[in-house]
Short mmCIF file of N, CA and C and ligand atoms in Angstrom, two decimals:
data_model
loop_
_atom_site.label_atom_id
_atom_site.label_comp_id
_atom_site.label_asym_id
_atom_site.label_seq_id
_atom_site.Cartn_x
_atom_site.Cartn_y
_atom_site.Cartn_z
N MET A 435 96.96 122.04 73.96
CA MET A 435 97.34 120.79 73.25
C MET A 435 96.09 120.07 72.74
N ARG A 436 96.23 119.39 71.62
CA ARG A 436 95.07 118.75 70.99
C ARG A 436 94.60 117.55 71.83
N LEU A 437 93.29 117.45 71.94
CA LEU A 437 92.72 116.35 72.69
C LEU A 437 92.66 115.12 71.79
N GLU A 438 93.21 114.03 72.29
CA GLU A 438 93.20 112.82 71.48
C GLU A 438 92.54 111.66 72.19
N LEU A 439 91.54 112.00 72.93
CA LEU A 439 90.79 110.96 73.62
C LEU A 439 90.06 110.10 72.58
N SER A 440 90.04 108.79 72.83
CA SER A 440 89.38 107.88 71.88
C SER A 440 88.30 107.06 72.58
N GLU A 441 87.46 106.45 71.78
CA GLU A 441 86.46 105.51 72.32
C GLU A 441 87.17 104.42 73.14
N GLN A 442 88.33 104.02 72.63
CA GLN A 442 89.08 102.95 73.31
C GLN A 442 89.50 103.37 74.73
N ASP A 443 89.88 104.64 74.88
CA ASP A 443 90.22 105.14 76.22
C ASP A 443 89.02 105.00 77.15
N LEU A 444 87.84 105.36 76.61
CA LEU A 444 86.63 105.31 77.45
C LEU A 444 86.27 103.86 77.79
N THR A 445 86.56 102.96 76.87
CA THR A 445 86.29 101.53 77.11
C THR A 445 87.17 100.97 78.22
N LYS A 446 88.32 101.60 78.41
CA LYS A 446 89.18 101.19 79.54
C LYS A 446 88.77 101.90 80.81
N LEU A 447 88.50 103.20 80.65
CA LEU A 447 88.28 104.05 81.82
C LEU A 447 86.98 103.72 82.57
N VAL A 448 85.89 103.64 81.83
CA VAL A 448 84.58 103.56 82.50
C VAL A 448 84.42 102.29 83.35
N PRO A 449 84.76 101.10 82.82
CA PRO A 449 84.64 99.91 83.67
C PRO A 449 85.56 99.98 84.91
N GLU A 450 86.75 100.53 84.72
CA GLU A 450 87.68 100.63 85.86
C GLU A 450 87.12 101.60 86.91
N PHE A 451 86.56 102.71 86.45
CA PHE A 451 85.99 103.67 87.40
C PHE A 451 84.88 103.02 88.22
N TYR A 452 83.97 102.31 87.54
CA TYR A 452 82.85 101.73 88.30
C TYR A 452 83.28 100.54 89.14
N ALA A 453 84.36 99.86 88.76
CA ALA A 453 84.91 98.81 89.65
C ALA A 453 85.37 99.47 90.95
N ARG A 454 85.99 100.63 90.83
CA ARG A 454 86.47 101.34 92.03
C ARG A 454 85.31 101.93 92.82
N VAL A 455 84.30 102.43 92.11
CA VAL A 455 83.09 102.93 92.80
C VAL A 455 82.49 101.81 93.65
N ARG A 456 82.37 100.63 93.06
CA ARG A 456 81.75 99.51 93.78
C ARG A 456 82.57 99.07 94.97
N ALA A 457 83.89 99.26 94.88
CA ALA A 457 84.77 98.88 96.00
C ALA A 457 84.82 99.97 97.07
N ASP A 458 84.25 101.13 96.79
CA ASP A 458 84.31 102.23 97.75
C ASP A 458 83.27 102.02 98.87
N PRO A 459 83.70 102.18 100.11
CA PRO A 459 82.77 101.88 101.22
C PRO A 459 81.55 102.79 101.29
N VAL A 460 81.65 104.01 100.78
CA VAL A 460 80.50 104.92 100.81
C VAL A 460 79.69 104.83 99.51
N LEU A 461 80.38 104.97 98.36
CA LEU A 461 79.66 105.00 97.08
C LEU A 461 79.20 103.60 96.66
N GLY A 462 79.95 102.59 97.00
CA GLY A 462 79.65 101.22 96.57
C GLY A 462 78.21 100.80 96.88
N PRO A 463 77.80 100.90 98.15
CA PRO A 463 76.44 100.47 98.50
C PRO A 463 75.35 101.30 97.82
N ILE A 464 75.61 102.59 97.57
CA ILE A 464 74.61 103.44 96.89
C ILE A 464 74.37 102.90 95.48
N PHE A 465 75.47 102.68 94.76
CA PHE A 465 75.34 102.22 93.37
C PHE A 465 74.82 100.79 93.31
N ASP A 466 75.32 99.94 94.18
CA ASP A 466 74.87 98.54 94.14
C ASP A 466 73.39 98.43 94.50
N GLY A 467 72.92 99.37 95.33
CA GLY A 467 71.50 99.37 95.68
C GLY A 467 70.61 99.87 94.54
N ALA A 468 71.21 100.64 93.62
CA ALA A 468 70.40 101.27 92.57
C ALA A 468 70.51 100.56 91.22
N ILE A 469 71.61 99.86 90.99
CA ILE A 469 71.86 99.31 89.65
C ILE A 469 71.76 97.79 89.67
N ASP A 470 70.87 97.28 88.83
CA ASP A 470 70.70 95.82 88.72
C ASP A 470 71.62 95.25 87.66
N ASP A 471 71.69 95.94 86.54
CA ASP A 471 72.44 95.42 85.40
C ASP A 471 73.69 96.29 85.18
N TRP A 472 74.81 95.82 85.71
CA TRP A 472 76.04 96.62 85.64
C TRP A 472 76.58 96.74 84.22
N ASP A 473 76.42 95.68 83.42
CA ASP A 473 76.89 95.78 82.02
C ASP A 473 76.16 96.90 81.29
N GLU A 474 74.86 96.97 81.55
CA GLU A 474 74.05 98.01 80.90
C GLU A 474 74.48 99.41 81.39
N HIS A 475 74.71 99.54 82.70
CA HIS A 475 75.13 100.84 83.25
C HIS A 475 76.46 101.27 82.64
N ILE A 476 77.40 100.36 82.54
CA ILE A 476 78.72 100.71 82.01
C ILE A 476 78.63 101.08 80.53
N GLU A 477 77.84 100.32 79.81
CA GLU A 477 77.58 100.63 78.40
C GLU A 477 76.99 102.04 78.25
N LYS A 478 76.02 102.36 79.11
CA LYS A 478 75.35 103.66 79.08
C LYS A 478 76.32 104.78 79.41
N LEU A 479 77.18 104.54 80.40
CA LEU A 479 78.13 105.59 80.80
C LEU A 479 79.24 105.79 79.77
N GLN A 480 79.60 104.71 79.06
CA GLN A 480 80.55 104.89 77.96
C GLN A 480 79.91 105.75 76.87
N ALA A 481 78.64 105.50 76.59
CA ALA A 481 77.92 106.31 75.60
C ALA A 481 77.82 107.77 76.07
N PHE A 482 77.57 107.95 77.37
CA PHE A 482 77.48 109.30 77.93
C PHE A 482 78.79 110.07 77.72
N TRP A 483 79.89 109.45 78.13
CA TRP A 483 81.18 110.14 78.02
C TRP A 483 81.60 110.34 76.56
N SER A 484 81.20 109.40 75.71
CA SER A 484 81.47 109.54 74.29
C SER A 484 80.70 110.73 73.72
N SER A 485 79.47 110.90 74.17
CA SER A 485 78.67 112.05 73.72
C SER A 485 79.26 113.36 74.23
N VAL A 486 79.66 113.36 75.50
CA VAL A 486 80.17 114.58 76.11
C VAL A 486 81.53 114.98 75.51
N MET A 487 82.43 114.02 75.39
CA MET A 487 83.82 114.36 75.02
C MET A 487 84.07 114.26 73.51
N LEU A 488 83.35 113.36 72.84
CA LEU A 488 83.62 113.13 71.42
C LEU A 488 82.44 113.55 70.56
N THR A 489 81.45 114.17 71.20
CA THR A 489 80.19 114.60 70.54
C THR A 489 79.64 113.55 69.58
N SER A 490 79.64 112.31 70.07
CA SER A 490 79.17 111.20 69.22
C SER A 490 77.65 111.10 69.19
N GLY A 491 76.98 111.76 70.15
CA GLY A 491 75.52 111.66 70.20
C GLY A 491 75.01 110.29 70.57
N ARG A 492 75.87 109.45 71.16
CA ARG A 492 75.46 108.06 71.45
C ARG A 492 74.54 107.97 72.68
N TYR A 493 74.64 108.94 73.56
CA TYR A 493 73.83 108.88 74.79
C TYR A 493 72.52 109.62 74.61
N LYS A 494 71.43 108.93 74.93
CA LYS A 494 70.12 109.59 74.94
C LYS A 494 69.54 109.35 76.33
N GLY A 495 69.61 110.34 77.17
CA GLY A 495 69.09 110.12 78.51
C GLY A 495 68.95 111.42 79.25
N GLN A 496 68.54 111.31 80.47
CA GLN A 496 68.30 112.50 81.29
C GLN A 496 69.00 112.32 82.64
N PRO A 497 70.27 112.68 82.70
CA PRO A 497 71.03 112.47 83.93
C PRO A 497 70.38 113.13 85.16
N MET A 498 69.80 114.31 84.94
CA MET A 498 69.21 114.99 86.10
C MET A 498 68.07 114.17 86.70
N VAL A 499 67.20 113.68 85.84
CA VAL A 499 66.07 112.88 86.30
C VAL A 499 66.58 111.61 87.01
N ALA A 500 67.60 110.98 86.43
CA ALA A 500 68.14 109.75 87.03
C ALA A 500 68.67 110.02 88.44
N HIS A 501 69.33 111.15 88.64
CA HIS A 501 69.90 111.43 89.96
C HIS A 501 68.85 111.90 90.97
N LEU A 502 67.80 112.53 90.46
CA LEU A 502 66.72 112.94 91.39
C LEU A 502 66.07 111.74 92.05
N ARG A 503 66.08 110.61 91.36
CA ARG A 503 65.56 109.38 91.97
C ARG A 503 66.35 108.99 93.22
N HIS A 504 67.58 109.48 93.32
CA HIS A 504 68.47 109.08 94.43
C HIS A 504 68.91 110.32 95.22
N GLU A 505 67.94 111.22 95.38
CA GLU A 505 68.24 112.52 95.97
C GLU A 505 69.02 112.40 97.29
N GLY A 506 68.62 111.45 98.11
CA GLY A 506 69.25 111.30 99.43
C GLY A 506 70.74 111.02 99.35
N ALA A 507 71.20 110.47 98.22
CA ALA A 507 72.62 110.11 98.09
C ALA A 507 73.44 111.23 97.46
N MET A 508 72.77 112.31 97.04
CA MET A 508 73.46 113.35 96.26
C MET A 508 73.96 114.48 97.15
N SER A 509 74.66 114.16 98.20
CA SER A 509 75.20 115.19 99.10
C SER A 509 76.50 115.76 98.54
N ALA A 510 76.87 116.93 99.06
CA ALA A 510 78.13 117.54 98.64
C ALA A 510 79.31 116.60 98.93
N ALA A 511 79.26 115.94 100.07
CA ALA A 511 80.36 115.03 100.45
C ALA A 511 80.46 113.87 99.44
N ASN A 512 79.32 113.36 99.01
CA ASN A 512 79.35 112.25 98.05
C ASN A 512 79.84 112.71 96.67
N PHE A 513 79.46 113.93 96.29
CA PHE A 513 79.99 114.46 95.03
C PHE A 513 81.51 114.61 95.12
N ASP A 514 82.00 115.11 96.25
CA ASP A 514 83.46 115.25 96.41
C ASP A 514 84.14 113.89 96.29
N ARG A 515 83.50 112.90 96.88
CA ARG A 515 84.08 111.56 96.87
C ARG A 515 84.09 110.99 95.46
N TRP A 516 82.96 111.17 94.75
CA TRP A 516 82.86 110.71 93.35
C TRP A 516 83.95 111.38 92.51
N LEU A 517 84.09 112.71 92.68
CA LEU A 517 85.06 113.45 91.87
C LEU A 517 86.50 113.07 92.21
N ALA A 518 86.77 112.80 93.47
CA ALA A 518 88.13 112.39 93.88
C ALA A 518 88.48 111.05 93.23
N LEU A 519 87.50 110.16 93.19
CA LEU A 519 87.72 108.84 92.59
C LEU A 519 87.88 108.96 91.06
N TRP A 520 87.12 109.87 90.48
CA TRP A 520 87.23 110.12 89.03
C TRP A 520 88.62 110.69 88.70
N GLN A 521 89.05 111.62 89.55
CA GLN A 521 90.36 112.24 89.37
C GLN A 521 91.47 111.19 89.42
N LYS A 522 91.37 110.32 90.43
CA LYS A 522 92.39 109.29 90.61
C LYS A 522 92.37 108.30 89.44
N THR A 523 91.19 107.85 89.05
CA THR A 523 91.10 106.82 88.01
C THR A 523 91.53 107.36 86.66
N THR A 524 91.07 108.56 86.30
CA THR A 524 91.49 109.14 85.02
C THR A 524 93.01 109.34 85.02
N GLY A 525 93.55 109.80 86.14
CA GLY A 525 95.00 110.02 86.24
C GLY A 525 95.80 108.73 86.13
N ASP A 526 95.26 107.65 86.67
CA ASP A 526 95.97 106.36 86.63
C ASP A 526 95.96 105.77 85.22
N ILE A 527 94.89 106.03 84.46
CA ILE A 527 94.66 105.27 83.22
C ILE A 527 95.03 106.05 81.95
N LEU A 528 94.85 107.38 81.99
CA LEU A 528 94.99 108.15 80.75
C LEU A 528 96.21 109.06 80.79
N ASP A 529 96.57 109.57 79.63
CA ASP A 529 97.66 110.53 79.64
C ASP A 529 97.16 111.83 80.27
N PRO A 530 98.08 112.66 80.77
CA PRO A 530 97.69 113.79 81.61
C PRO A 530 96.72 114.78 80.95
N ASP A 531 96.86 115.02 79.65
CA ASP A 531 95.95 115.97 79.01
C ASP A 531 94.52 115.44 78.94
N ASN A 532 94.40 114.18 78.57
CA ASN A 532 93.07 113.59 78.52
C ASN A 532 92.46 113.49 79.91
N ALA A 533 93.28 113.12 80.88
CA ALA A 533 92.79 113.02 82.26
C ALA A 533 92.30 114.39 82.73
N ALA A 534 93.07 115.42 82.46
CA ALA A 534 92.69 116.77 82.90
C ALA A 534 91.39 117.22 82.24
N ALA A 535 91.23 116.91 80.96
CA ALA A 535 90.01 117.31 80.25
C ALA A 535 88.79 116.61 80.85
N LEU A 536 88.93 115.32 81.14
CA LEU A 536 87.81 114.56 81.73
C LEU A 536 87.51 115.02 83.16
N GLN A 537 88.54 115.40 83.87
CA GLN A 537 88.35 115.89 85.24
C GLN A 537 87.59 117.21 85.25
N ALA A 538 88.00 118.11 84.35
CA ALA A 538 87.36 119.43 84.30
C ALA A 538 85.89 119.28 83.90
N LYS A 539 85.63 118.42 82.93
CA LYS A 539 84.25 118.22 82.46
C LYS A 539 83.40 117.63 83.57
N ALA A 540 83.92 116.62 84.25
CA ALA A 540 83.15 115.97 85.33
C ALA A 540 82.83 116.97 86.43
N ALA A 541 83.78 117.83 86.74
CA ALA A 541 83.56 118.81 87.83
C ALA A 541 82.41 119.74 87.46
N ARG A 542 82.37 120.15 86.20
CA ARG A 542 81.28 121.05 85.76
C ARG A 542 79.94 120.34 85.77
N ILE A 543 79.93 119.09 85.30
CA ILE A 543 78.65 118.35 85.28
C ILE A 543 78.19 118.08 86.72
N ALA A 544 79.15 117.73 87.58
CA ALA A 544 78.80 117.46 88.98
C ALA A 544 78.18 118.70 89.61
N GLU A 545 78.75 119.85 89.31
CA GLU A 545 78.23 121.09 89.88
C GLU A 545 76.79 121.32 89.42
N SER A 546 76.53 121.09 88.15
CA SER A 546 75.17 121.36 87.67
C SER A 546 74.19 120.31 88.18
N LEU A 547 74.64 119.05 88.29
CA LEU A 547 73.76 118.02 88.88
C LEU A 547 73.43 118.38 90.32
N GLN A 548 74.46 118.81 91.04
CA GLN A 548 74.26 119.12 92.46
C GLN A 548 73.30 120.29 92.63
N LEU A 549 73.48 121.31 91.81
CA LEU A 549 72.55 122.46 91.87
C LEU A 549 71.14 122.02 91.54
N GLY A 550 71.01 121.18 90.53
CA GLY A 550 69.69 120.72 90.11
C GLY A 550 69.00 119.93 91.21
N VAL A 551 69.74 119.05 91.84
CA VAL A 551 69.16 118.23 92.91
C VAL A 551 68.77 119.12 94.09
N GLN A 552 69.65 120.07 94.44
CA GLN A 552 69.35 120.99 95.54
C GLN A 552 68.08 121.78 95.27
N PHE A 553 68.01 122.30 94.05
CA PHE A 553 66.89 123.15 93.65
C PHE A 553 65.58 122.36 93.75
N GLN A 554 65.59 121.14 93.24
CA GLN A 554 64.37 120.32 93.28
C GLN A 554 63.95 120.00 94.70
N SER A 555 64.94 119.74 95.57
CA SER A 555 64.59 119.30 96.93
C SER A 555 64.10 120.46 97.79
N GLU A 556 64.34 121.70 97.32
CA GLU A 556 63.87 122.86 98.09
C GLU A 556 62.46 123.29 97.69
N ARG A 557 61.93 122.69 96.66
CA ARG A 557 60.61 123.11 96.18
C ARG A 557 59.49 122.56 97.04
C1 HEM B 1399 73.39 107.23 86.85
C2 HEM B 1399 74.71 107.90 91.46
C3 HEM B 1399 77.55 111.60 90.12
C4 HEM B 1399 76.60 110.59 85.48
C5 HEM B 1399 73.50 107.11 88.22
C6 HEM B 1399 72.76 106.16 89.03
C7 HEM B 1399 73.15 106.35 90.32
C8 HEM B 1399 74.12 107.41 90.33
C9 HEM B 1399 72.66 105.60 91.56
C10 HEM B 1399 71.73 105.14 88.51
C11 HEM B 1399 70.41 105.87 88.38
C12 HEM B 1399 69.25 104.97 88.09
O1 HEM B 1399 69.20 104.38 87.00
O2 HEM B 1399 68.35 104.85 88.95
C13 HEM B 1399 75.58 108.98 91.51
C14 HEM B 1399 76.15 109.54 92.72
C15 HEM B 1399 76.94 110.59 92.34
C16 HEM B 1399 76.87 110.68 90.89
C17 HEM B 1399 75.89 109.01 94.14
C18 HEM B 1399 77.72 111.56 93.21
C19 HEM B 1399 77.27 111.95 94.41
C20 HEM B 1399 77.58 111.63 88.75
C21 HEM B 1399 78.37 112.54 87.96
C22 HEM B 1399 78.11 112.24 86.65
C23 HEM B 1399 77.15 111.15 86.63
C24 HEM B 1399 79.30 113.62 88.53
C25 HEM B 1399 78.66 112.87 85.38
C26 HEM B 1399 79.80 113.55 85.34
C27 HEM B 1399 75.62 109.65 85.47
C28 HEM B 1399 74.92 109.22 84.25
C29 HEM B 1399 73.98 108.25 84.65
C30 HEM B 1399 74.13 108.10 86.09
C31 HEM B 1399 75.14 109.73 82.84
C32 HEM B 1399 72.99 107.49 83.74
C33 HEM B 1399 71.66 108.25 83.71
C34 HEM B 1399 70.65 107.54 82.82
O3 HEM B 1399 69.99 106.59 83.29
O4 HEM B 1399 70.54 107.90 81.62
N1 HEM B 1399 74.32 107.86 89.04
N2 HEM B 1399 76.04 109.69 90.42
N3 HEM B 1399 76.86 110.80 87.92
N4 HEM B 1399 75.12 108.95 86.54
FE1 HEM B 1399 75.57 109.32 88.47
#
């Protein structure tokens, strides 16, 4: 089925996801300890997802480098928790096809971030 995800969907999804992240007892303190300007973070993540899903090219950054700064928080359990919350939030907010596409993409990116962090920490 054709993907009809829009910028508007991301404008709803991303702030709601990070509101839930902040309310999460495990992920909340990690993010609140790392992020000073939440408006900027949400803006950046909307650009990220827009680049990934809509190939808008709006995001210019290095996710791997950003996560290496927080290596201690990048455990398999935390990735599972992040992905479970992403799954729930996308499912609550978007139609099933768009939610499924975002879930599959996040799982692949999470896997590569996790491998990257593991690889760096073993060097
Ligand atoms: C940024 C934590 C998983 C995408 C960040 C930052 C933190 C963080 C603390 C802010 C970094 C900084 O500026 O110092 C986590 C944790 C995760 C996780 C604890 C799971 C264990 C993911 C996943 C994705 C993702 C699965 C993508 C699917 C991003 C992006 C940024 C970011 C795009 C912005 C990077 C930049 O500054 O350009 N994350 N993250 N994160 N995260 Fe995650």
